[in-house]
Amino acid sequence: MRSRTFKSFTPDKLTVWDGAWSNGVPNARVNVQLKAAYDTSLYGSFNCRNLDIRANLIITADKRVVVHGTSVLQLSTATFTIDNGEFALLRKSVDVSQVKVTVKKSLPGVQRLDYWDIGSPISGKTVNQISPTTATGRFYEYGYNTANTNGALFPVPETTASLLAGKGYMVRVPNTISPDYNTTYISPAMTNAAFNAGQLATWNVVIQNVTGGGTLNSGVIVHTPVTQYSGTVIGKYYLISNPYTASISLSRFYQVNKHLTPYGSIWNRTNGSNGDAYAGFNQLENTHYGYPAGVLPPFLGLVIIFKDATAPDNKVIFTPDMMLRATNYNHTWIRLKYKQASINRPLSTAVYNADNFPQAVKYDNISSTTSGAGALNFVDPTGGYNLLKKTLGITNGTIISLLVKTFSVEDYTISLESFGGDFANYDVMLYDSDTGITTNLKTAAYTFTGAVGLVTDTRFQLKITN
């Protein structure tokens, strides 16, 4: 197949990669043509206007290729692989008809029989192609019908149903290593012995449209959660997923989807553990595997809740500008974990100077106390527990109480996982009234011994100082 040329190409608007850039490093106003193989792990990320792929392109972890124009061309002899990197198409309409791509995402810390809420950046393939070695009958959707008005997981006919852009699926981790696509789906192998020993592995999810149809998702995507229930959707839960090949800003997602409750959660439970099954996501930050700045990475799904019917037909809308990098909001992110954290996913929460976000989201169920999980939340002046703590600014000497729940007599650690914005100029001090110890969380973590059924919102306090 011969590659088309861009009508707008002129010498000063085109740079060609042939082992080096012919006309300087590209930017958002410059078209790019790849005549030699390009590996972002060797040559770095880049922005461009339109993209013409004539040689192999691979986008690796922590790297990003951003297309600001309306066209991506690809020769049939050129391979295109997104291997844990990000490919952002920022226009509302982009021609991706020639794009044949393999997209990979590594999900660490899983065990055999785990379930994850995931979706696909390629639509039109059958659902089982998102995880070909998952056991038959282990693909589900969440919805409602007349017999299940409170919601339930329903099996998906994975060999005939098509992957829908923006839809989330509950998928069980494969049991063993798969040779499909010449890649390892589970590493190391999830044998019975490994599972019984609590061994953790990495699930390498792969989807491609190189052969057998399927279209790379791009542009504005409108997803309508399917339900067999004729009653109201208000207050109902649905599984969605990031439909793109780049992380989306949850801040922008909730600004567009004002009819949704402005926080969500993701299911990523280690089978057989007594740790948390859900992790909280909101407009600024999240508690899932340390992904920063309130983003939802490719493939990952989200449990959303309709709060009202202000959007037509209760649709969920995804827009390309959600893939723009988020501002470095003022925030601190505190994590509480215990010694079994290598098995049970750590819990975390955060406090923010959230002046740009008027909601003070009350979210006291990032973990279930009935399942025996630990938890850590902030206490607002009225005694409510907030994941998003709305303040009027960072003030020297501000004191914030923590609600801490533990479930066993073992070591728990409170640590500062990240901070941003104005918090770079302040120390975050943790005071334990039982021991009288004050710890600067920017320089050290604090460890204490928990107890069965410990619940306290008076023992631990944060003090913001400069």
Tab-separated table of C-alpha atoms in Angstrom:
chain	number	residue	atom	x	y	z
A	1	MET	CA	0.000	0.000	0.000
A	2	ARG	CA	1.313	3.411	-0.912
A	3	SER	CA	1.181	6.043	1.773
A	4	ARG	CA	-0.828	9.174	1.067
A	5	THR	CA	0.924	12.491	1.534
A	6	PHE	CA	-0.324	15.384	3.611
A	7	LYS	CA	-1.600	18.226	1.412
A	8	SER	CA	-0.304	20.763	3.904
A	9	PHE	CA	3.288	19.522	3.827
A	10	THR	CA	5.795	22.242	3.023
A	11	PRO	CA	9.551	22.172	3.784
A	12	ASP	CA	9.178	24.392	6.843
A	13	LYS	CA	6.250	22.357	8.238
A	14	LEU	CA	7.720	18.885	7.857
A	15	THR	CA	10.505	17.095	9.690
A	16	VAL	CA	11.552	13.581	8.634
A	17	TRP	CA	13.063	10.977	10.973
A	18	ASP	CA	15.779	8.964	9.228
A	19	GLY	CA	17.935	8.337	12.275
A	20	ALA	CA	17.883	12.090	12.983
A	21	TRP	CA	15.346	14.873	12.466
A	22	SER	CA	15.745	16.523	9.050
A	23	ASN	CA	14.221	19.821	10.082
A	24	GLY	CA	14.626	19.936	13.836
A	25	VAL	CA	12.687	18.348	16.687
A	26	PRO	CA	8.945	18.459	15.881
A	27	ASN	CA	6.263	20.340	17.782
A	28	ALA	CA	2.486	20.699	17.607
A	29	ARG	CA	2.673	22.726	14.369
A	30	VAL	CA	5.070	20.437	12.492
A	31	ASN	CA	4.181	17.303	10.499
A	32	VAL	CA	6.288	14.194	11.095
A	33	GLN	CA	7.278	11.428	8.712
A	34	LEU	CA	9.054	8.376	10.119
A	35	LYS	CA	11.288	6.869	7.429
A	36	ALA	CA	13.419	4.919	9.924
A	37	ALA	CA	12.424	2.908	12.985
A	38	TYR	CA	11.611	5.073	16.008
A	39	ASP	CA	11.808	3.737	19.570
A	40	THR	CA	10.847	6.239	22.257
A	41	SER	CA	13.018	4.469	24.821
A	42	LEU	CA	16.010	5.479	22.656
A	43	TYR	CA	14.924	8.779	21.121
A	44	GLY	CA	12.291	10.148	23.472
A	45	SER	CA	8.724	11.434	23.282
A	46	PHE	CA	7.546	13.955	20.702
A	47	ASN	CA	4.612	16.174	19.682
A	48	CYS	CA	3.563	16.675	16.081
A	49	ARG	CA	0.786	18.008	13.877
A	50	ASN	CA	0.073	14.997	11.604
A	51	LEU	CA	1.943	11.696	11.616
A	52	ASP	CA	3.073	9.493	8.696
A	53	ILE	CA	4.418	6.116	9.917
A	54	ARG	CA	6.587	4.526	7.204
A	55	ALA	CA	8.873	2.538	9.520
A	56	ASN	CA	8.349	0.708	12.802
A	57	LEU	CA	7.207	2.861	15.733
A	58	ILE	CA	7.187	1.749	19.372
A	59	ILE	CA	6.015	3.919	22.271
A	60	THR	CA	7.433	2.585	25.533
A	61	ALA	CA	6.616	3.041	29.228
A	62	ASP	CA	6.681	6.644	30.511
A	63	LYS	CA	6.924	7.981	26.936
A	64	ARG	CA	4.293	9.832	24.973
A	65	VAL	CA	3.569	10.696	21.333
A	66	VAL	CA	0.957	13.424	20.875
A	67	VAL	CA	-0.769	14.182	17.548
A	68	HIS	CA	-2.389	17.638	17.387
A	69	GLY	CA	-3.648	17.315	13.791
A	70	THR	CA	-6.320	15.299	12.012
A	71	SER	CA	-4.470	12.456	10.299
A	72	VAL	CA	-2.319	9.432	11.123
A	73	LEU	CA	-1.019	7.485	8.114
A	74	GLN	CA	0.718	4.107	8.210
A	75	LEU	CA	2.349	1.922	5.581
A	76	SER	CA	1.207	-1.694	5.696
A	77	THR	CA	4.851	-2.774	6.135
A	78	ALA	CA	5.357	-0.577	9.214
A	79	THR	CA	4.493	-1.950	12.655
A	80	PHE	CA	3.091	0.285	15.358
A	81	THR	CA	3.261	-0.820	19.001
A	82	ILE	CA	2.177	1.060	22.118
A	83	ASP	CA	4.033	-0.861	24.835
A	84	ASN	CA	2.886	0.756	28.097
A	85	GLY	CA	3.444	4.186	26.568
A	86	GLU	CA	0.801	6.718	25.550
A	87	PHE	CA	-0.496	7.841	22.147
A	88	ALA	CA	-2.721	10.918	22.420
A	89	LEU	CA	-4.916	12.102	19.517
A	90	LEU	CA	-6.163	15.527	20.571
A	91	ARG	CA	-8.534	16.544	17.760
A	92	LYS	CA	-12.271	15.830	17.859
A	93	SER	CA	-12.016	14.112	14.486
A	94	VAL	CA	-8.905	12.159	13.466
A	95	ASP	CA	-8.430	9.886	10.440
A	96	VAL	CA	-7.132	6.614	11.912
A	97	SER	CA	-8.461	4.345	9.157
A	98	GLN	CA	-4.930	3.169	8.262
A	99	VAL	CA	-3.741	2.615	11.828
A	100	LYS	CA	-2.944	-1.011	12.649
A	101	VAL	CA	-1.607	-1.086	16.177
A	102	THR	CA	-0.758	-3.433	19.032
A	103	VAL	CA	-1.520	-1.914	22.447
A	104	LYS	CA	-0.053	-3.396	25.645
A	105	LYS	CA	-0.606	-2.571	29.309
A	106	SER	CA	1.107	-4.235	32.270
A	107	LEU	CA	-0.999	-4.597	35.424
A	108	PRO	CA	1.233	-5.639	38.342
A	109	GLY	CA	0.417	-7.368	41.611
A	110	VAL	CA	-2.228	-9.858	40.487
A	111	GLN	CA	-2.997	-13.426	41.500
A	112	ARG	CA	-4.766	-16.184	39.630
A	113	LEU	CA	-8.587	-15.801	39.889
A	114	ASP	CA	-8.367	-12.024	40.448
A	115	TYR	CA	-10.970	-9.867	38.686
A	116	TRP	CA	-10.248	-6.487	37.104
A	117	ASP	CA	-12.537	-3.853	35.610
A	118	ILE	CA	-10.947	-3.116	32.229
A	119	GLY	CA	-11.879	-1.902	28.744
A	120	SER	CA	-10.259	-1.593	25.339
A	121	PRO	CA	-8.738	1.241	23.271
A	122	ILE	CA	-9.723	-0.753	20.158
A	123	SER	CA	-13.416	-1.347	19.459
A	124	GLY	CA	-15.098	-3.831	17.137
A	125	LYS	CA	-13.086	-6.906	18.138
A	126	THR	CA	-14.869	-9.631	20.071
A	127	VAL	CA	-14.732	-9.152	23.835
A	128	ASN	CA	-12.565	-12.228	24.429
A	129	GLN	CA	-9.741	-10.638	22.403
A	130	ILE	CA	-8.948	-8.324	25.296
A	131	SER	CA	-7.801	-11.423	27.212
A	132	PRO	CA	-7.823	-14.522	24.983
A	133	THR	CA	-6.591	-16.855	27.717
A	134	THR	CA	-9.160	-15.883	30.325
A	135	ALA	CA	-11.382	-18.896	30.994
A	136	THR	CA	-14.595	-19.073	28.983
A	137	GLY	CA	-17.531	-17.487	30.780
A	138	ARG	CA	-15.386	-15.205	32.930
A	139	PHE	CA	-16.257	-11.917	31.234
A	140	TYR	CA	-19.016	-9.830	32.830
A	141	GLU	CA	-20.851	-6.532	32.624
A	142	TYR	CA	-22.634	-4.754	35.456
A	143	GLY	CA	-26.236	-3.769	34.961
A	144	TYR	CA	-29.853	-4.072	35.976
A	145	ASN	CA	-32.990	-5.916	34.966
A	146	THR	CA	-36.425	-6.490	36.442
A	147	ALA	CA	-35.073	-9.323	38.599
A	148	ASN	CA	-31.962	-7.397	39.696
A	149	THR	CA	-33.041	-3.813	40.302
A	150	ASN	CA	-30.141	-3.334	42.742
A	151	GLY	CA	-27.570	-4.321	40.130
A	152	ALA	CA	-25.676	-7.486	39.312
A	153	LEU	CA	-22.868	-8.897	37.173
A	154	PHE	CA	-24.154	-10.499	33.973
A	155	PRO	CA	-22.074	-12.831	31.739
A	156	VAL	CA	-21.013	-11.393	28.386
A	157	PRO	CA	-21.074	-13.706	25.320
A	158	GLU	CA	-17.407	-12.925	24.822
A	159	THR	CA	-16.897	-14.848	21.574
A	160	THR	CA	-19.680	-12.990	19.746
A	161	ALA	CA	-20.169	-9.636	21.527
A	162	SER	CA	-18.086	-6.720	20.241
A	163	LEU	CA	-15.896	-4.506	22.385
A	164	LEU	CA	-17.585	-1.112	22.785
A	165	ALA	CA	-15.634	2.112	23.180
A	166	GLY	CA	-15.911	3.387	26.739
A	167	LYS	CA	-17.518	0.238	28.170
A	168	GLY	CA	-15.998	-1.496	31.193
A	169	TYR	CA	-15.883	-5.278	31.561
A	170	MET	CA	-15.210	-7.373	34.644
A	171	VAL	CA	-12.548	-9.828	33.431
A	172	ARG	CA	-10.848	-12.625	35.326
A	173	VAL	CA	-7.077	-12.873	35.154
A	174	PRO	CA	-5.890	-15.775	32.939
A	175	ASN	CA	-4.755	-18.949	34.673
A	176	THR	CA	-1.532	-19.578	32.771
A	177	ILE	CA	1.006	-18.187	30.355
A	178	SER	CA	-0.323	-17.651	26.833
A	179	PRO	CA	1.722	-17.834	23.592
A	180	ASP	CA	-0.835	-15.649	21.788
A	181	TYR	CA	0.671	-12.634	20.003
A	182	ASN	CA	4.115	-13.918	21.070
A	183	THR	CA	3.749	-12.211	24.412
A	184	THR	CA	3.447	-13.371	27.997
A	185	TYR	CA	0.043	-12.662	29.480
A	186	ILE	CA	1.028	-13.702	32.984
A	187	SER	CA	4.557	-13.508	34.306
A	188	PRO	CA	5.439	-15.618	36.239
A	189	ALA	CA	3.054	-18.476	35.463
A	190	MET	CA	0.003	-18.697	37.709
A	191	THR	CA	0.135	-22.363	38.681
A	192	ASN	CA	-1.942	-23.817	41.526
A	193	ALA	CA	1.179	-23.942	43.684
A	194	ALA	CA	1.977	-20.306	42.973
A	195	PHE	CA	-1.586	-19.269	43.703
A	196	ASN	CA	-1.762	-21.206	46.964
A	197	ALA	CA	1.506	-19.571	48.041
A	198	GLY	CA	0.057	-16.117	47.378
A	199	GLN	CA	2.513	-15.435	44.548
A	200	LEU	CA	1.986	-12.154	42.699
A	201	ALA	CA	2.447	-11.667	38.988
A	202	THR	CA	2.056	-9.108	36.207
A	203	TRP	CA	-0.872	-9.338	33.821
A	204	ASN	CA	0.153	-8.020	30.418
A	205	VAL	CA	-3.095	-7.099	28.672
A	206	VAL	CA	-2.800	-6.897	24.864
A	207	ILE	CA	-5.260	-5.844	22.158
A	208	GLN	CA	-4.512	-5.296	18.464
A	209	ASN	CA	-6.223	-4.614	15.157
A	210	VAL	CA	-3.306	-5.711	12.971
A	211	THR	CA	-5.525	-8.464	11.553
A	212	GLY	CA	-9.205	-9.351	11.841
A	213	GLY	CA	-10.795	-5.915	12.014
A	214	GLY	CA	-11.207	-3.509	14.896
A	215	THR	CA	-10.752	0.253	14.996
A	216	LEU	CA	-8.511	2.412	17.167
A	217	ASN	CA	-10.738	4.664	19.284
A	218	SER	CA	-10.336	8.393	18.702
A	219	GLY	CA	-12.229	11.664	18.760
A	220	VAL	CA	-15.351	12.339	20.822
A	221	ILE	CA	-16.808	9.085	22.177
A	222	VAL	CA	-20.338	8.867	23.557
A	223	HIS	CA	-21.078	5.694	25.498
A	224	THR	CA	-24.536	4.684	26.666
A	225	PRO	CA	-24.458	2.119	29.490
A	226	VAL	CA	-26.722	-0.763	28.489
A	227	THR	CA	-29.379	-1.935	30.908
A	228	GLN	CA	-32.425	-4.169	30.707
A	229	TYR	CA	-34.039	-2.210	33.530
A	230	SER	CA	-36.733	0.292	32.596
A	231	GLY	CA	-36.586	2.229	35.868
A	232	THR	CA	-34.492	5.281	36.689
A	233	VAL	CA	-30.721	5.162	36.303
A	234	ILE	CA	-30.261	7.817	38.986
A	235	GLY	CA	-28.091	6.431	41.766
A	236	LYS	CA	-27.218	3.373	39.696
A	237	TYR	CA	-23.693	2.017	39.161
A	238	TYR	CA	-22.184	1.250	35.746
A	239	LEU	CA	-18.810	0.039	34.476
A	240	ILE	CA	-17.029	2.300	32.001
A	241	SER	CA	-13.395	2.433	30.871
A	242	ASN	CA	-10.830	4.779	29.385
A	243	PRO	CA	-11.415	4.369	25.626
A	244	TYR	CA	-8.148	6.011	24.539
A	245	THR	CA	-4.472	5.042	24.262
A	246	ALA	CA	-3.460	7.783	26.701
A	247	SER	CA	-4.417	8.531	30.299
A	248	ILE	CA	-7.424	10.792	30.768
A	249	SER	CA	-7.788	13.525	33.370
A	250	LEU	CA	-10.581	12.693	35.795
A	251	SER	CA	-10.856	16.394	36.567
A	252	ARG	CA	-11.807	17.096	32.954
A	253	PHE	CA	-13.925	13.911	32.753
A	254	TYR	CA	-16.146	15.037	35.618
A	255	GLN	CA	-16.325	18.600	34.309
A	256	VAL	CA	-17.764	17.254	31.050
A	257	ASN	CA	-19.975	14.670	32.761
A	258	LYS	CA	-21.626	16.873	35.365
A	259	HIS	CA	-24.529	14.421	35.624
A	260	LEU	CA	-22.218	11.886	37.316
A	261	THR	CA	-21.320	11.823	40.987
A	262	PRO	CA	-17.834	13.457	40.981
A	263	TYR	CA	-15.941	10.419	42.183
A	264	GLY	CA	-15.712	6.777	41.195
A	265	SER	CA	-14.019	3.540	42.126
A	266	ILE	CA	-12.206	0.655	40.499
A	267	TRP	CA	-12.355	-3.039	41.317
A	268	ASN	CA	-8.945	-4.696	41.532
A	269	ARG	CA	-9.150	-7.278	44.249
A	270	THR	CA	-6.531	-9.896	45.043
A	271	ASN	CA	-8.490	-13.121	45.291
A	272	GLY	CA	-8.804	-14.537	48.783
A	273	SER	CA	-7.313	-11.505	50.550
A	274	ASN	CA	-9.003	-9.433	53.241
A	275	GLY	CA	-7.709	-6.205	51.753
A	276	ASP	CA	-9.558	-3.552	49.815
A	277	ALA	CA	-11.602	-4.524	46.780
A	278	TYR	CA	-12.134	-0.980	45.538
A	279	ALA	CA	-9.863	2.011	45.142
A	280	GLY	CA	-11.231	5.549	45.098
A	281	PHE	CA	-10.865	7.897	42.114
A	282	ASN	CA	-11.742	11.586	42.105
A	283	GLN	CA	-11.025	14.831	40.282
A	284	LEU	CA	-7.548	15.424	41.654
A	285	GLU	CA	-5.995	12.200	42.879
A	286	ASN	CA	-6.670	8.508	43.212
A	287	THR	CA	-5.708	5.586	45.402
A	288	HIS	CA	-4.984	2.981	42.756
A	289	TYR	CA	-1.358	1.874	42.353
A	290	GLY	CA	-0.021	5.393	42.731
A	291	TYR	CA	-1.128	6.774	39.367
A	292	PRO	CA	-0.670	10.526	39.884
A	293	ALA	CA	-2.848	13.599	39.473
A	294	GLY	CA	-6.283	12.017	39.181
A	295	VAL	CA	-5.797	10.157	35.903
A	296	LEU	CA	-7.323	6.980	34.506
A	297	PRO	CA	-4.711	5.074	32.447
A	298	PRO	CA	-5.473	3.164	29.223
A	299	PHE	CA	-7.411	-0.108	29.647
A	300	LEU	CA	-8.514	0.671	33.208
A	301	GLY	CA	-12.209	0.756	34.028
A	302	LEU	CA	-14.175	2.921	36.428
A	303	VAL	CA	-17.386	2.412	38.388
A	304	ILE	CA	-19.507	5.540	37.876
A	305	ILE	CA	-22.776	6.677	39.431
A	306	PHE	CA	-25.485	8.736	37.719
A	307	LYS	CA	-26.593	11.517	40.084
A	308	ASP	CA	-29.118	13.215	37.762
A	309	ALA	CA	-30.429	13.214	34.198
A	310	THR	CA	-28.919	16.461	32.891
A	311	ALA	CA	-27.167	14.668	30.019
A	312	PRO	CA	-29.261	13.372	27.081
A	313	ASP	CA	-30.215	9.726	27.540
A	314	ASN	CA	-27.796	9.411	30.463
A	315	LYS	CA	-24.788	9.049	28.222
A	316	VAL	CA	-21.139	9.123	29.287
A	317	ILE	CA	-19.026	11.440	27.161
A	318	PHE	CA	-15.290	11.218	26.467
A	319	THR	CA	-13.489	14.087	24.724
A	320	PRO	CA	-9.913	14.186	23.383
A	321	ASP	CA	-8.959	17.145	25.566
A	322	MET	CA	-9.214	14.778	28.543
A	323	MET	CA	-5.822	13.445	27.369
A	324	LEU	CA	-4.091	16.775	28.003
A	325	ARG	CA	-1.653	16.775	30.892
A	326	ALA	CA	-3.264	17.951	34.132
A	327	THR	CA	-2.135	20.993	36.081
A	328	ASN	CA	0.017	20.328	39.129
A	329	TYR	CA	-2.741	20.953	41.681
A	330	ASN	CA	-1.949	21.719	45.296
A	331	HIS	CA	-2.207	18.404	47.051
A	332	THR	CA	-0.679	15.947	49.435
A	333	TRP	CA	-1.287	12.248	49.189
A	334	ILE	CA	-1.045	10.221	52.385
A	335	ARG	CA	-0.956	6.437	52.428
A	336	LEU	CA	-1.742	3.964	55.189
A	337	LYS	CA	-0.450	0.451	54.665
A	338	TYR	CA	0.273	-2.575	56.770
A	339	LYS	CA	2.833	-5.341	56.578
A	340	GLN	CA	0.663	-7.475	54.289
A	341	ALA	CA	0.648	-4.687	51.704
A	342	SER	CA	2.569	-6.944	49.308
A	343	ILE	CA	-0.620	-8.992	49.056
A	344	ASN	CA	-3.377	-6.500	49.859
A	345	ARG	CA	-3.429	-3.320	47.836
A	346	PRO	CA	-2.446	-0.359	50.023
A	347	LEU	CA	-5.095	2.200	50.887
A	348	SER	CA	-4.483	5.891	50.535
A	349	THR	CA	-6.236	9.202	50.611
A	350	ALA	CA	-5.378	12.866	50.181
A	351	VAL	CA	-5.946	16.462	51.222
A	352	TYR	CA	-6.148	19.269	48.681
A	353	ASN	CA	-6.314	22.970	48.180
A	354	ALA	CA	-9.234	22.379	45.827
A	355	ASP	CA	-10.291	25.950	45.088
A	356	ASN	CA	-10.998	25.126	41.443
A	357	PHE	CA	-13.337	22.295	42.381
A	358	PRO	CA	-16.339	23.449	44.422
A	359	GLN	CA	-17.412	19.961	45.462
A	360	ALA	CA	-16.204	18.761	48.850
A	361	VAL	CA	-16.730	15.119	48.030
A	362	LYS	CA	-17.619	12.949	50.995
A	363	TYR	CA	-16.314	9.495	50.286
A	364	ASP	CA	-15.919	7.261	53.312
A	365	ASN	CA	-16.099	3.919	51.536
A	366	ILE	CA	-12.810	3.457	49.765
A	367	SER	CA	-12.647	0.288	51.837
A	368	SER	CA	-15.219	-1.868	53.527
A	369	THR	CA	-14.882	-2.079	57.284
A	370	THR	CA	-17.013	-5.212	57.203
A	371	SER	CA	-14.326	-6.948	55.158
A	372	GLY	CA	-11.713	-6.030	57.761
A	373	ALA	CA	-9.688	-3.596	55.655
A	374	GLY	CA	-7.678	-0.735	57.090
A	375	ALA	CA	-8.585	2.819	56.144
A	376	LEU	CA	-7.366	6.380	56.473
A	377	ASN	CA	-9.503	9.471	55.758
A	378	PHE	CA	-9.440	13.141	56.648
A	379	VAL	CA	-11.859	14.707	59.115
A	380	ASP	CA	-13.406	18.035	58.124
A	381	PRO	CA	-14.375	20.755	60.645
A	382	THR	CA	-17.947	19.431	60.817
A	383	GLY	CA	-16.781	15.923	61.679
A	384	GLY	CA	-17.485	14.466	58.229
A	385	TYR	CA	-14.894	12.332	56.443
A	386	ASN	CA	-13.712	13.747	53.129
A	387	LEU	CA	-11.479	12.348	50.436
A	388	LEU	CA	-11.457	15.767	48.784
A	389	LYS	CA	-10.754	18.317	51.490
A	390	LYS	CA	-11.803	21.751	50.175
A	391	THR	CA	-9.765	24.536	51.738
A	392	LEU	CA	-9.456	28.253	51.036
A	393	GLY	CA	-5.719	28.014	50.662
A	394	ILE	CA	-2.679	26.615	52.366
A	395	THR	CA	-2.199	28.297	55.731
A	396	ASN	CA	0.846	27.955	57.952
A	397	GLY	CA	-0.144	26.032	61.048
A	398	THR	CA	-3.230	24.376	59.575
A	399	ILE	CA	-4.137	21.259	61.592
A	400	ILE	CA	-6.122	18.423	60.012
A	401	SER	CA	-7.333	15.357	61.909
A	402	LEU	CA	-7.104	11.870	60.448
A	403	LEU	CA	-9.601	9.066	60.783
A	404	VAL	CA	-7.640	5.800	61.051
A	405	LYS	CA	-9.103	2.291	61.093
A	406	THR	CA	-7.049	-0.872	61.634
A	407	PHE	CA	-8.096	-4.505	61.838
A	408	SER	CA	-5.191	-6.428	63.404
A	409	VAL	CA	-2.284	-6.252	65.836
A	410	GLU	CA	0.552	-5.573	63.418
A	411	ASP	CA	2.634	-2.722	62.066
A	412	TYR	CA	0.924	0.030	60.070
A	413	THR	CA	2.786	2.783	58.258
A	414	ILE	CA	1.579	6.289	57.387
A	415	SER	CA	3.629	7.878	54.619
A	416	LEU	CA	3.519	10.848	52.265
A	417	GLU	CA	3.415	9.327	48.794
A	418	SER	CA	3.405	12.532	46.771
A	419	PHE	CA	2.713	16.254	46.930
A	420	GLY	CA	2.432	19.068	44.423
A	421	GLY	CA	1.781	22.751	43.856
A	422	ASP	CA	2.210	25.052	46.823
A	423	PHE	CA	2.760	22.097	49.144
A	424	ALA	CA	6.333	22.003	47.833
A	425	ASN	CA	7.003	24.988	50.108
A	426	TYR	CA	5.439	23.457	53.239
A	427	ASP	CA	6.278	20.605	55.579
A	428	VAL	CA	3.626	18.002	56.356
A	429	MET	CA	4.014	16.975	59.991
A	430	LEU	CA	2.224	13.975	61.523
A	431	TYR	CA	1.527	14.043	65.272
A	432	ASP	CA	0.641	10.894	67.251
A	433	SER	CA	-1.005	11.970	70.524
A	434	ASP	CA	-0.587	8.492	72.054
A	435	THR	CA	3.202	8.527	71.757
A	436	GLY	CA	3.836	12.266	71.548
A	437	ILE	CA	5.942	11.696	68.413
A	438	THR	CA	5.931	14.212	65.560
A	439	THR	CA	7.239	13.076	62.164
A	440	ASN	CA	7.962	15.145	59.062
A	441	LEU	CA	6.363	12.941	56.395
A	442	LYS	CA	8.444	14.605	53.699
A	443	THR	CA	11.558	13.028	55.151
A	444	ALA	CA	10.330	9.868	56.910
A	445	ALA	CA	7.367	7.524	57.282
A	446	TYR	CA	5.723	6.807	60.626
A	447	THR	CA	5.036	3.266	61.885
A	448	PHE	CA	2.721	2.308	64.745
A	449	THR	CA	1.117	-0.882	66.041
A	450	GLY	CA	-2.518	-1.336	65.104
A	451	ALA	CA	-5.229	-3.206	66.974
A	452	VAL	CA	-8.284	-5.273	66.159
A	453	GLY	CA	-11.144	-2.872	65.472
A	454	LEU	CA	-9.174	0.308	66.175
A	455	VAL	CA	-11.116	3.378	65.022
A	456	THR	CA	-9.827	6.823	65.969
A	457	ASP	CA	-10.134	10.347	64.614
A	458	THR	CA	-8.363	12.024	67.536
A	459	ARG	CA	-5.032	10.209	67.774
A	460	PHE	CA	-3.387	11.381	64.516
A	461	GLN	CA	-3.154	14.927	63.184
A	462	LEU	CA	-1.448	16.590	60.226
A	463	LYS	CA	0.087	20.011	60.701
A	464	ILE	CA	1.052	22.060	57.648
A	465	THR	CA	4.023	24.303	58.426
A	466	ASN	CA	6.694	26.332	56.688
